[in-house]
Coordinates of C-alpha atoms and ligand atoms in Angstrom, one line a residue:
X1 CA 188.2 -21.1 65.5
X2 CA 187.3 -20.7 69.1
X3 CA 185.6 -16.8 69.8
X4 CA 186.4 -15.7 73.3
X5 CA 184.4 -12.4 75.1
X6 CA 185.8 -8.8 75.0
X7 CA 185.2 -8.9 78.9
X8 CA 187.2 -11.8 79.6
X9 CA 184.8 -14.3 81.9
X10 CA 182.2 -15.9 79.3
X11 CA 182.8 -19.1 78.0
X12 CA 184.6 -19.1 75.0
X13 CA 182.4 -20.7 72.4
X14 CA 182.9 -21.9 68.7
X15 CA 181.7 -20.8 65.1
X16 CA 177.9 -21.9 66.0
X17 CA 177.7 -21.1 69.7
X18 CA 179.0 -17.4 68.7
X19 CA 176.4 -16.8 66.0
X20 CA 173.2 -18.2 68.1
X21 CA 174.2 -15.8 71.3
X22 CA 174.9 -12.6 69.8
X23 CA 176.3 -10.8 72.9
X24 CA 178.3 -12.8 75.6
X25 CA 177.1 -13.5 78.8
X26 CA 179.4 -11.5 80.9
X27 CA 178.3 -8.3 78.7
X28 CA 181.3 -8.5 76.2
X29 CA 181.2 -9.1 72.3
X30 CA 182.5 -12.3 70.8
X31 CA 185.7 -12.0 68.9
X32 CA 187.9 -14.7 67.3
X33 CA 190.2 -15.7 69.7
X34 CA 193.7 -14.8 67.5
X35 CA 192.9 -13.2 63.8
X36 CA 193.5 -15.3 61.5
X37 CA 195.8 -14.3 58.2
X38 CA 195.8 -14.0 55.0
X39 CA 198.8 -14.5 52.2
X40 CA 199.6 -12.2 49.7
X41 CA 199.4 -15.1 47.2
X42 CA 196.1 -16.0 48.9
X43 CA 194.8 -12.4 48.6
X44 CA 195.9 -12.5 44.9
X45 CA 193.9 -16.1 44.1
X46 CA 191.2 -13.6 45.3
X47 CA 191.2 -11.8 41.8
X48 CA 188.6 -12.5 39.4
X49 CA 186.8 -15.0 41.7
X50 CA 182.7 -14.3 42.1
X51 CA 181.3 -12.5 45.0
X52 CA 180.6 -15.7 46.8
X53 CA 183.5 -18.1 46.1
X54 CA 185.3 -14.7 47.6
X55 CA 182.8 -15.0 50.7
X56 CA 183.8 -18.3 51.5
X57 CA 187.8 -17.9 50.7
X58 CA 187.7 -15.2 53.0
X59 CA 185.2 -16.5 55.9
X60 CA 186.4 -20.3 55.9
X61 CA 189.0 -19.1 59.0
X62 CA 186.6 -17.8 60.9
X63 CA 183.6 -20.7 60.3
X64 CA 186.5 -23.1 61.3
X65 CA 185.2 -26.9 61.5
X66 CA 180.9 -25.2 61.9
X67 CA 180.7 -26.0 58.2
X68 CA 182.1 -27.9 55.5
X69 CA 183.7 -25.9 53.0
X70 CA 181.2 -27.4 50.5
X71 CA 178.4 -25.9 52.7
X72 CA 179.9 -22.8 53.2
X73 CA 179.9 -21.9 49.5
X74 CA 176.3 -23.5 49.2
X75 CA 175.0 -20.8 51.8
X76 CA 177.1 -18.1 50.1
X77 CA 175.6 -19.0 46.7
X78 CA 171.9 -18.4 47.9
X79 CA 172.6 -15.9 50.4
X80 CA 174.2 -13.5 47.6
X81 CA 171.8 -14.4 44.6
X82 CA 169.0 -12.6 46.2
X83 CA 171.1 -9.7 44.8
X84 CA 169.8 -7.6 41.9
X85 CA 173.0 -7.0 40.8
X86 CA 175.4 -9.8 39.2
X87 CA 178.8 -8.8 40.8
X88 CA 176.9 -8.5 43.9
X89 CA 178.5 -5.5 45.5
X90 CA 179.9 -3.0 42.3
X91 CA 182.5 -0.7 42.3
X92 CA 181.6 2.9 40.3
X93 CA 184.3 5.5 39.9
X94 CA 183.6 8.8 40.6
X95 CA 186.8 10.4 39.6
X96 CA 190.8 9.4 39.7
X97 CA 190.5 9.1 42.9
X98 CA 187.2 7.8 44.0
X99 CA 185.2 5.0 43.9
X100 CA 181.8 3.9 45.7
X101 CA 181.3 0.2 46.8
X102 CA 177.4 -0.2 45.7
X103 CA 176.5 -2.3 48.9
X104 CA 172.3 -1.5 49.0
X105 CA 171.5 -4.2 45.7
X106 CA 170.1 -6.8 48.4
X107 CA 166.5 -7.0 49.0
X108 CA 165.7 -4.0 51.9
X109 CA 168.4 -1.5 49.9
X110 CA 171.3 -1.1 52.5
X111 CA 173.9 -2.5 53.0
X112 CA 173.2 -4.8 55.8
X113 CA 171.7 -7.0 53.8
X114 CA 174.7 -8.5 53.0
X115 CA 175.5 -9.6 56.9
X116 CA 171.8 -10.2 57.7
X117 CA 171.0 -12.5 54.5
X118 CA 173.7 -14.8 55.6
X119 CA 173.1 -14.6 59.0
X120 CA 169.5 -15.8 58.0
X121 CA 170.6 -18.7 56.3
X122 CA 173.3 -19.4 59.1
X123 CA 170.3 -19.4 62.1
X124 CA 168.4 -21.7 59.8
X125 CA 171.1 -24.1 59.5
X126 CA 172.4 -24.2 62.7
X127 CA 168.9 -24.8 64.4
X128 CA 168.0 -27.4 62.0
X129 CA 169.8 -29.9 64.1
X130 CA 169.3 -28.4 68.1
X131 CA 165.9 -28.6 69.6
X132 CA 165.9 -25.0 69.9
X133 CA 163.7 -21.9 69.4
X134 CA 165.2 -18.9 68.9
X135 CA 164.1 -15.6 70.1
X136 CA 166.1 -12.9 68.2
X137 CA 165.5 -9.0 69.9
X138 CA 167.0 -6.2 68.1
X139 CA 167.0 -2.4 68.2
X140 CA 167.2 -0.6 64.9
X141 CA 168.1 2.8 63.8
X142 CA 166.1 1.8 60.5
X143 CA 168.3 -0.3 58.3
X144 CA 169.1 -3.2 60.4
X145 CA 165.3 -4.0 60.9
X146 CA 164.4 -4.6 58.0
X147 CA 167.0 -6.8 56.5
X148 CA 166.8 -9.1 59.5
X149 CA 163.0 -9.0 58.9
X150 CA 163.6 -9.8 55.6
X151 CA 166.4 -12.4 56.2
X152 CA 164.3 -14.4 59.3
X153 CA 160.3 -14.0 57.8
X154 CA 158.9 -17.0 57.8
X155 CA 161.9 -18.8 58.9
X156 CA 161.3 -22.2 61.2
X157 CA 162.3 -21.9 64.9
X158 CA 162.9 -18.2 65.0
X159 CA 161.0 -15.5 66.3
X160 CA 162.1 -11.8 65.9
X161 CA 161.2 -8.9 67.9
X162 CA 162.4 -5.7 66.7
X163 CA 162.2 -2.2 68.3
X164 CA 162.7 0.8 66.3
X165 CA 162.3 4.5 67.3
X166 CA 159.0 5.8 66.8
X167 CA 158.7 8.9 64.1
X168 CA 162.6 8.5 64.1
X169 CA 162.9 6.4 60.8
X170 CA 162.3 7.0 57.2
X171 CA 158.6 6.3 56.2
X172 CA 160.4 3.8 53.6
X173 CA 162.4 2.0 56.4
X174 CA 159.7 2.1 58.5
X175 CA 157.5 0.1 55.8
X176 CA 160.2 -2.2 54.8
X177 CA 159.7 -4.1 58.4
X178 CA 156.1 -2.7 59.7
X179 CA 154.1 -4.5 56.1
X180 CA 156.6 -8.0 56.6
X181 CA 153.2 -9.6 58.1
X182 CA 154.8 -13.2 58.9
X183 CA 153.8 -14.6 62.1
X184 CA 157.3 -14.8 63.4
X185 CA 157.7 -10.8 63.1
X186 CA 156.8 -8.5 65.9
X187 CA 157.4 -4.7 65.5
X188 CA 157.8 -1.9 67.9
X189 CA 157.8 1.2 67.6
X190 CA 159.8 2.5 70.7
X191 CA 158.8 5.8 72.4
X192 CA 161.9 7.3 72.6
X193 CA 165.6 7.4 70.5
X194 CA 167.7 4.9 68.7
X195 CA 170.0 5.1 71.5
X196 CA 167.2 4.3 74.0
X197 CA 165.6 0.7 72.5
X198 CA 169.5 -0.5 72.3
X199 CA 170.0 0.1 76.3
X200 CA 166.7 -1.7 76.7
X201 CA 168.0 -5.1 74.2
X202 CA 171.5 -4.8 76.0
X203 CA 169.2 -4.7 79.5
X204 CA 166.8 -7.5 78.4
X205 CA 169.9 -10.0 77.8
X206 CA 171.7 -9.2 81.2
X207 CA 168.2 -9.5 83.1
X208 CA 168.2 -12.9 84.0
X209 CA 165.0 -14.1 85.1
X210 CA 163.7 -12.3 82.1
X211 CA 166.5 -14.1 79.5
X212 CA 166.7 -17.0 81.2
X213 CA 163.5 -18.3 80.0
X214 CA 164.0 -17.5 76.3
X215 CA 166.8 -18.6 73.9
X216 CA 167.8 -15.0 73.0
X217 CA 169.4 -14.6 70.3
X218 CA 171.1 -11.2 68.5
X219 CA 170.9 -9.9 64.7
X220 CA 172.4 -6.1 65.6
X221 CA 175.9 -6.1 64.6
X222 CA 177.5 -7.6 68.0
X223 CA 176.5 -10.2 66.4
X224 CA 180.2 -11.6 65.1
X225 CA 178.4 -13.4 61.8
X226 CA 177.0 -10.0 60.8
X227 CA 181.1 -8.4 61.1
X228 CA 182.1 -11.2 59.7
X229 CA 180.4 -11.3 56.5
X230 CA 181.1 -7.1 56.4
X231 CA 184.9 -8.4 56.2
X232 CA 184.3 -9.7 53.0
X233 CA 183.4 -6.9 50.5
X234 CA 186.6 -4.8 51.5
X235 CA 188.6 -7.7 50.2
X236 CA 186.4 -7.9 47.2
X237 CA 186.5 -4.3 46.5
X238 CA 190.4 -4.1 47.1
X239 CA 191.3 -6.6 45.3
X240 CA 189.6 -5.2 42.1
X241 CA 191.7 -1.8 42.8
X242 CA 195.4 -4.1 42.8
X243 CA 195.7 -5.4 46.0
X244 CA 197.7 -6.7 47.6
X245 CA 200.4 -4.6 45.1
X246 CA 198.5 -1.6 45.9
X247 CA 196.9 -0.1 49.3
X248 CA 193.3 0.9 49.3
X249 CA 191.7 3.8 51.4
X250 CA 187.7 2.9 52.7
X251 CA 185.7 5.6 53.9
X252 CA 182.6 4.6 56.2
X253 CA 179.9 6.2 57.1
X254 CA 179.9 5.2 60.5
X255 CA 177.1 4.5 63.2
X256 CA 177.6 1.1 65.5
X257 CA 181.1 1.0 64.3
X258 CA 180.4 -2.4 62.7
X259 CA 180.9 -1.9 59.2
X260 CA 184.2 0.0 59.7
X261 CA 185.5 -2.6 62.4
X262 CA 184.8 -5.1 59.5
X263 CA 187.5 -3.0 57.9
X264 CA 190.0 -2.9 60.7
X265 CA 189.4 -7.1 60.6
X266 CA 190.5 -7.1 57.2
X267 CA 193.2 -5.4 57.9
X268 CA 194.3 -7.6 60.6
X269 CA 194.1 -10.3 58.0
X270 CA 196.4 -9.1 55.9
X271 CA 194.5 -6.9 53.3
X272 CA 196.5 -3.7 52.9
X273 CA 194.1 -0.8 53.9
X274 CA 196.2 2.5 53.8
X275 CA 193.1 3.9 56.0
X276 CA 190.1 3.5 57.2
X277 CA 188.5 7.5 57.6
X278 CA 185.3 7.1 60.3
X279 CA 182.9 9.5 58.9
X280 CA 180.4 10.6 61.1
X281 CA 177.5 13.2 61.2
X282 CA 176.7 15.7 63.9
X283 CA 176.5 12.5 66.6
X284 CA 180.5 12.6 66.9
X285 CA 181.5 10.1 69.4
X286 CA 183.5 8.3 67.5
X287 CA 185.3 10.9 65.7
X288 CA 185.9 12.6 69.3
X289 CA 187.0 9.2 70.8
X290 CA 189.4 8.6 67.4
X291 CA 190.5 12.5 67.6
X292 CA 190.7 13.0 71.0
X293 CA 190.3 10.2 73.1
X294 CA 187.0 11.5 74.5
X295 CA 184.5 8.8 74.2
X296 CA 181.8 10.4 75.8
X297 CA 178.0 9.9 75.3
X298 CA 176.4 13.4 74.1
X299 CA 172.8 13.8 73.5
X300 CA 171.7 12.4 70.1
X301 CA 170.6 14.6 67.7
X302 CA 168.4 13.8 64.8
X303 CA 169.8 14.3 61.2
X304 CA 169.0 13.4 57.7
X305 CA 171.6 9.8 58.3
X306 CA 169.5 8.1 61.0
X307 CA 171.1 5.1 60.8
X308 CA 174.2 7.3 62.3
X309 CA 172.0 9.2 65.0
X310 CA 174.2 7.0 67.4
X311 CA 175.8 8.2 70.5
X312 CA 176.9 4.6 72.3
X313 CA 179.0 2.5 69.5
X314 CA 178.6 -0.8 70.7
X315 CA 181.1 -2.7 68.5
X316 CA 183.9 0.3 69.7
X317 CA 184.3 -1.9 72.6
X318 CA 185.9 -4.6 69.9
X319 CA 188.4 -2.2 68.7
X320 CA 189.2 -1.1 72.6
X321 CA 189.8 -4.9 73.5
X322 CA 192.9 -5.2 71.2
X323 CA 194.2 -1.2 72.2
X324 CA 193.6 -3.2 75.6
X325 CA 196.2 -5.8 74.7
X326 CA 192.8 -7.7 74.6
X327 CA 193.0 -8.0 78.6
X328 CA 189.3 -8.5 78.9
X329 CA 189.5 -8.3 82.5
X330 CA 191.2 -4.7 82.7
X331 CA 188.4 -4.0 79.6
X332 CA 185.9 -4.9 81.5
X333 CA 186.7 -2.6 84.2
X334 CA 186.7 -0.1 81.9
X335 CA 183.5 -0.5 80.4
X336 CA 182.0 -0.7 83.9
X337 CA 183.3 2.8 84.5
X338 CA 181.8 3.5 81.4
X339 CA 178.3 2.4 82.2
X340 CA 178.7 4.6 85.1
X341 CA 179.4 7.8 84.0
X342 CA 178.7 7.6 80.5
X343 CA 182.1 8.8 79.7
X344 CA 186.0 7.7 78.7
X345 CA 189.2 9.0 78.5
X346 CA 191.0 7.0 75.7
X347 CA 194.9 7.0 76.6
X348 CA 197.0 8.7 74.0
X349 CA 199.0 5.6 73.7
X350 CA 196.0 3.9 72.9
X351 CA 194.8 6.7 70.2
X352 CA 198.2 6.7 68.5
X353 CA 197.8 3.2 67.7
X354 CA 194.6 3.5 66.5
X355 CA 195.6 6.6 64.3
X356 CA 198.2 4.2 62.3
X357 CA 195.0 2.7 60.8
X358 CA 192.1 5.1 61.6
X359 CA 191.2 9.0 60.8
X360 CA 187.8 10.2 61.3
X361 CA 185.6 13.2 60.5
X362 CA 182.7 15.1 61.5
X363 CA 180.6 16.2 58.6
X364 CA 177.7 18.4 58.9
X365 CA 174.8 18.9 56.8
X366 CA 176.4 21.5 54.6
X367 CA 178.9 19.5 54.3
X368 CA 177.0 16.4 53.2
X369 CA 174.7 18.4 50.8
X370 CA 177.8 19.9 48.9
X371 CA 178.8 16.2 48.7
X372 CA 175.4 14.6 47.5
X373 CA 175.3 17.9 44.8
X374 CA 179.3 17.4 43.6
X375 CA 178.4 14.0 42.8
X376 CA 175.0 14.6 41.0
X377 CA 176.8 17.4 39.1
X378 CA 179.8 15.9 38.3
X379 CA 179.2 12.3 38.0
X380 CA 175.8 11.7 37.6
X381 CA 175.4 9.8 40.8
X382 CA 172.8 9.9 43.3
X383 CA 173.9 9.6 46.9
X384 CA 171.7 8.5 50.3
X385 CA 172.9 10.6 53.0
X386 CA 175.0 8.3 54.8
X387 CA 176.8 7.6 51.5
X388 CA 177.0 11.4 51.4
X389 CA 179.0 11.7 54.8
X390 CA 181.4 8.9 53.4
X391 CA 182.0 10.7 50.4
X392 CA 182.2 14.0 51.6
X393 CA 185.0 12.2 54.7
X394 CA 187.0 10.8 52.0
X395 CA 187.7 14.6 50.3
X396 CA 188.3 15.9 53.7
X397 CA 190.9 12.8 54.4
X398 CA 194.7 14.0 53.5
X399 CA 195.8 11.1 51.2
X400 CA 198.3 10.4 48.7
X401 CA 196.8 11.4 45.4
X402 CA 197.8 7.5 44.2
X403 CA 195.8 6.1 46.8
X404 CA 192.3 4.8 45.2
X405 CA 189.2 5.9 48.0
X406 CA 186.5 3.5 48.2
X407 CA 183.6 5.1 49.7
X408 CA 180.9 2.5 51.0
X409 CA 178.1 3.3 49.6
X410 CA 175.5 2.0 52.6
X411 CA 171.9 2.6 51.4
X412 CA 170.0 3.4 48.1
X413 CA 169.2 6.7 47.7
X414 CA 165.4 5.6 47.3
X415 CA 165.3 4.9 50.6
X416 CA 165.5 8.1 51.2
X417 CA 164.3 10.5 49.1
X418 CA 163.3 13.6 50.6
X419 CA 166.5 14.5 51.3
X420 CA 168.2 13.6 48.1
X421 CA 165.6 15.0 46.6
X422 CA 166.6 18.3 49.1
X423 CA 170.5 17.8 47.7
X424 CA 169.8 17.5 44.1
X425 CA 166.6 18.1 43.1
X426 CA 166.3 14.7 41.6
X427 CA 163.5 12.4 43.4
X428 CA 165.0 9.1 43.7
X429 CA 162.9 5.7 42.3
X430 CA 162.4 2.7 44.5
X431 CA 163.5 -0.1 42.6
X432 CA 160.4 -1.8 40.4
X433 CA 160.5 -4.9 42.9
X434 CA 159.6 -2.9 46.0
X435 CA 157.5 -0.1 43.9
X436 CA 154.6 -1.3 45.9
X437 CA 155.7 -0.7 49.6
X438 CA 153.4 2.1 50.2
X439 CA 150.5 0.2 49.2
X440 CA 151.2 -2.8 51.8
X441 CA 149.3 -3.3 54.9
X442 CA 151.6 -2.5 58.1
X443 CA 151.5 -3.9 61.3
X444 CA 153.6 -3.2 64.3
X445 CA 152.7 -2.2 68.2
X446 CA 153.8 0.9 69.6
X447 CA 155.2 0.8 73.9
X448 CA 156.8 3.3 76.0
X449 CA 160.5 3.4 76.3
X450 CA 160.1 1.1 79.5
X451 CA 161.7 -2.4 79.9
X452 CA 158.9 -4.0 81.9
X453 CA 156.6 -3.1 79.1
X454 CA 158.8 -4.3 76.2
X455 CA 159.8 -7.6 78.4
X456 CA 155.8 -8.6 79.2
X457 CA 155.2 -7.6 75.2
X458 CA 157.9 -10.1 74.1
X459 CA 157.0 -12.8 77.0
X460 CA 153.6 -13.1 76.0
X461 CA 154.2 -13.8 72.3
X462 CA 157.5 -15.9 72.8
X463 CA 158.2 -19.4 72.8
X464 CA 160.2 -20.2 75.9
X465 CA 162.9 -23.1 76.8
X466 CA 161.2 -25.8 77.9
X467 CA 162.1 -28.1 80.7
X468 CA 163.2 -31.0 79.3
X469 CA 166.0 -29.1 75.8
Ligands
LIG501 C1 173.7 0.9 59.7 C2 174.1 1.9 58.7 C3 175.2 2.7 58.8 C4 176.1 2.5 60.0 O1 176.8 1.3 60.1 P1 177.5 0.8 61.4 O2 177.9 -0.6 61.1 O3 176.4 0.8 62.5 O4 178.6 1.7 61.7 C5 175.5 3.6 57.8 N1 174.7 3.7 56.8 C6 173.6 3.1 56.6 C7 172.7 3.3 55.5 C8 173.2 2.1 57.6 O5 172.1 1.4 57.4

């Protein structure tokens, strides 16, 4: 499988090349460079397999020659059994209608653990033969830090800077990545938003003399691996609910526009989705852009679903690319103006396509807490916030009563409590093997939202390419 930029002038690359360089050199995401299919036989063999044989049925297209199949099951095997939960990812119904997919039972309690522990594993074996170090910078809106932390601690030939918002994430997020004290983490804590360390990661990689001495590397989700693995779980949770007889409805409570693009994917492959409703909070870009066509960057607001307190989606760009005719050129000229102005008018051609797949809703904090309480009351079921917006998207979406609605569940409600505990009244446990957390030593530095002060923070404690690799 060759993987080919959304802005048309980097080099395509393979499997391996993708995953070490995260974003592509001419500023564009990596995607395959056709999507690869699925039968309806195949998605039937699907049934009744374990989460990882299903993670490498369903990936093997996309890791093309990288990996023997043998190896790509090995990887899946480990990756997924830090799990605590024996089908991996669960399905619970709520009602007739509704199910959550249970995706926080990996290590840091969300769900991207389930991109991040693979991608871990993936780093590690790819670097095992280059004489490489890897320098991985990420921004995160709380989740993503610490299951990249978790996945890349003490890993050989890695180093990971991550940036995070300061006072803008959970004290339980927060912890997860500030008490990881391995010598290969570095934390910091960003003065500014969410919104603001991703501009400054996106400017470190296009800053030449500054990534030029560094391998760079990327764990946020324009990282293809980190989609790619995402891909797998719908087919998992689909098949379980009769696909590929029956069409399933996923609900996703939607930030970066990762998670649900790992949706669309599947859907490309074959997997019949009979929607995919982008629920957002109050930061509505993406429910504008899907509604509207005006994907225009607002000021982001902070809400009780940080991990959504997003007002640039970057992996959007991936679904614009193919309502591009994915003419990377012409895309690329459109993202420029973007850049620009900050602002885009989506052509309603372009929206009407994505409607045959996509719907979206805004849901605001009322909204969310009726939808954390219903399912407390009425099914006994204790929902994060984000999980809260999915749920309370999916009884807003206008569906066919005989279409099952996953909601993706994304986090554990321990992570954070307050507000469930707000919603319900109930105060959420951390699980017994993180019960500790707030007793663990922290470390992490704290720099003003500047990029010469985060570059000269990371140069100083990086190991840079060396003459002679
Ligand atoms: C990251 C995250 C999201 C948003 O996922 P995207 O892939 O960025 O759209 C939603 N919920 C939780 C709990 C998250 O950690």
């Amino acid at each position: 499988m060759r993987y080919i930029s959304t802005r048309g002038s980097a080099p395509a690359l393979d499997f391996e090349g993708a995953t070490l360089a995260g974003l592509a050199s001419d500023g564009g995401l990596y995607v395959p460079a056709a999507w690869p299919s699925l039968s309806s036989d195949e998605i039937a063999g699907l049934a009744g397999l374990s989460y990882a044989d299903t993670a490498a049925a369903v990936m093997a297209p996309f890791v093309g020659e990288a990996l023997t199949p043998e190896d790509l099951r090995e990887l899946c095997v480990a990756a997924y059994g830090r799990f605590d939960h024996a089908a991996v990812t669960p399905l619970v119904q709520l009602d007739p209608s509704n199910w959550l997919l249970e995706l926080f039972h990996g290590p840091t309690l969300a769900f991207k653990d389930v991109a991040l522990q693979l991608l871990g594993l993936l780093f590690e074996r790819f670097l095992s033969t280059r004489d490489t170090h890897l320098t991985v910078v990420g921004a995160t809106s709380g989740d993503t830090g610490s299951a990249a932390i978790d996945a890349l601690a003490g890993r050989a030939k890695v180093d990971i800077f991550m940036l995070h918002p300061a006072g803008r994430v959970s004290e339980v997020q927060r912890r997860q990545m500030t008490t990881v004290l391995s010598p290969n983490v570095h934390n910091i804590a960003i003065e500014g938003s969410f919104d603001d360390a991703q501009a400054m990661v996106k400017a470190m990689f296009a800053h030449q003399s500054f990534s030029g001495r560094f391998q760079l590397s990327a764990v946020n989700s324009i990282n293809w691996a980190r989609l790619m693995a995402q891909v797998v779980y719908y087919f998992y949770a689909a098949v379980r609910l009769g696909a590929p007889g029956r069409p399933v409805a996923f609900s996703v409570p939607t930030g970066n526009f990762g998670d649900v693009f790992a949706g669309y994917v599947a859907a490309r492959m074959g997997l019949p989705v009979a929607r995919l409703i982008v629920a957002t909070n109050v930061n509505d870009i993406l429910h504008r852009a899907l509604s509207a066509g005006d994907y225009s960057v607002g000021t982001v607001t902070p809400t009780a679903a940080p991990s959504m307190d997003i007002q640039v989606s970057s992996n959007f760009e991936r679904l614009l690319f193919d309502l591009h005719g994915r003419d990377g050129l012409a895309l690329a000229a459109t993202m420029r103006g973007f850049e620009e102005t900050k602002r885009l008018a989506i052509p309603q051609a372009m929206i009407g396509q994505a409607s045959e797949l996509f719907t979206s809703a805004r849901i605001d904090p009322d909204s969310m807490a009726l939808a954390m309480r219903g399912a407390w009351e009425n099914s006994g079921q204790l929902l994060d916030p984000h999980t809260a917006i999915g749920l309370a998207a999916a009884h807003a979406a206008d569906l066919p009563a005989d279409v099952p609605i996953v909601t993706l569940a994304t986090a554990h409600p321990a992570k954070f409590p307050d507000a469930v505990e707000r919603g319900t009244g109930q105060r959420p446990q951390l699980p017994a093997r993180i019960g500790d957390l707030f007793d663990r030593e922290e470390r992490y530095e704290t720099l003003p939202a500047e990029l010469e002060a985060v570059e000269a923070y990371i140069a100083e404690r990086a190991v840079p390419i060396t003459a002679d690799a």
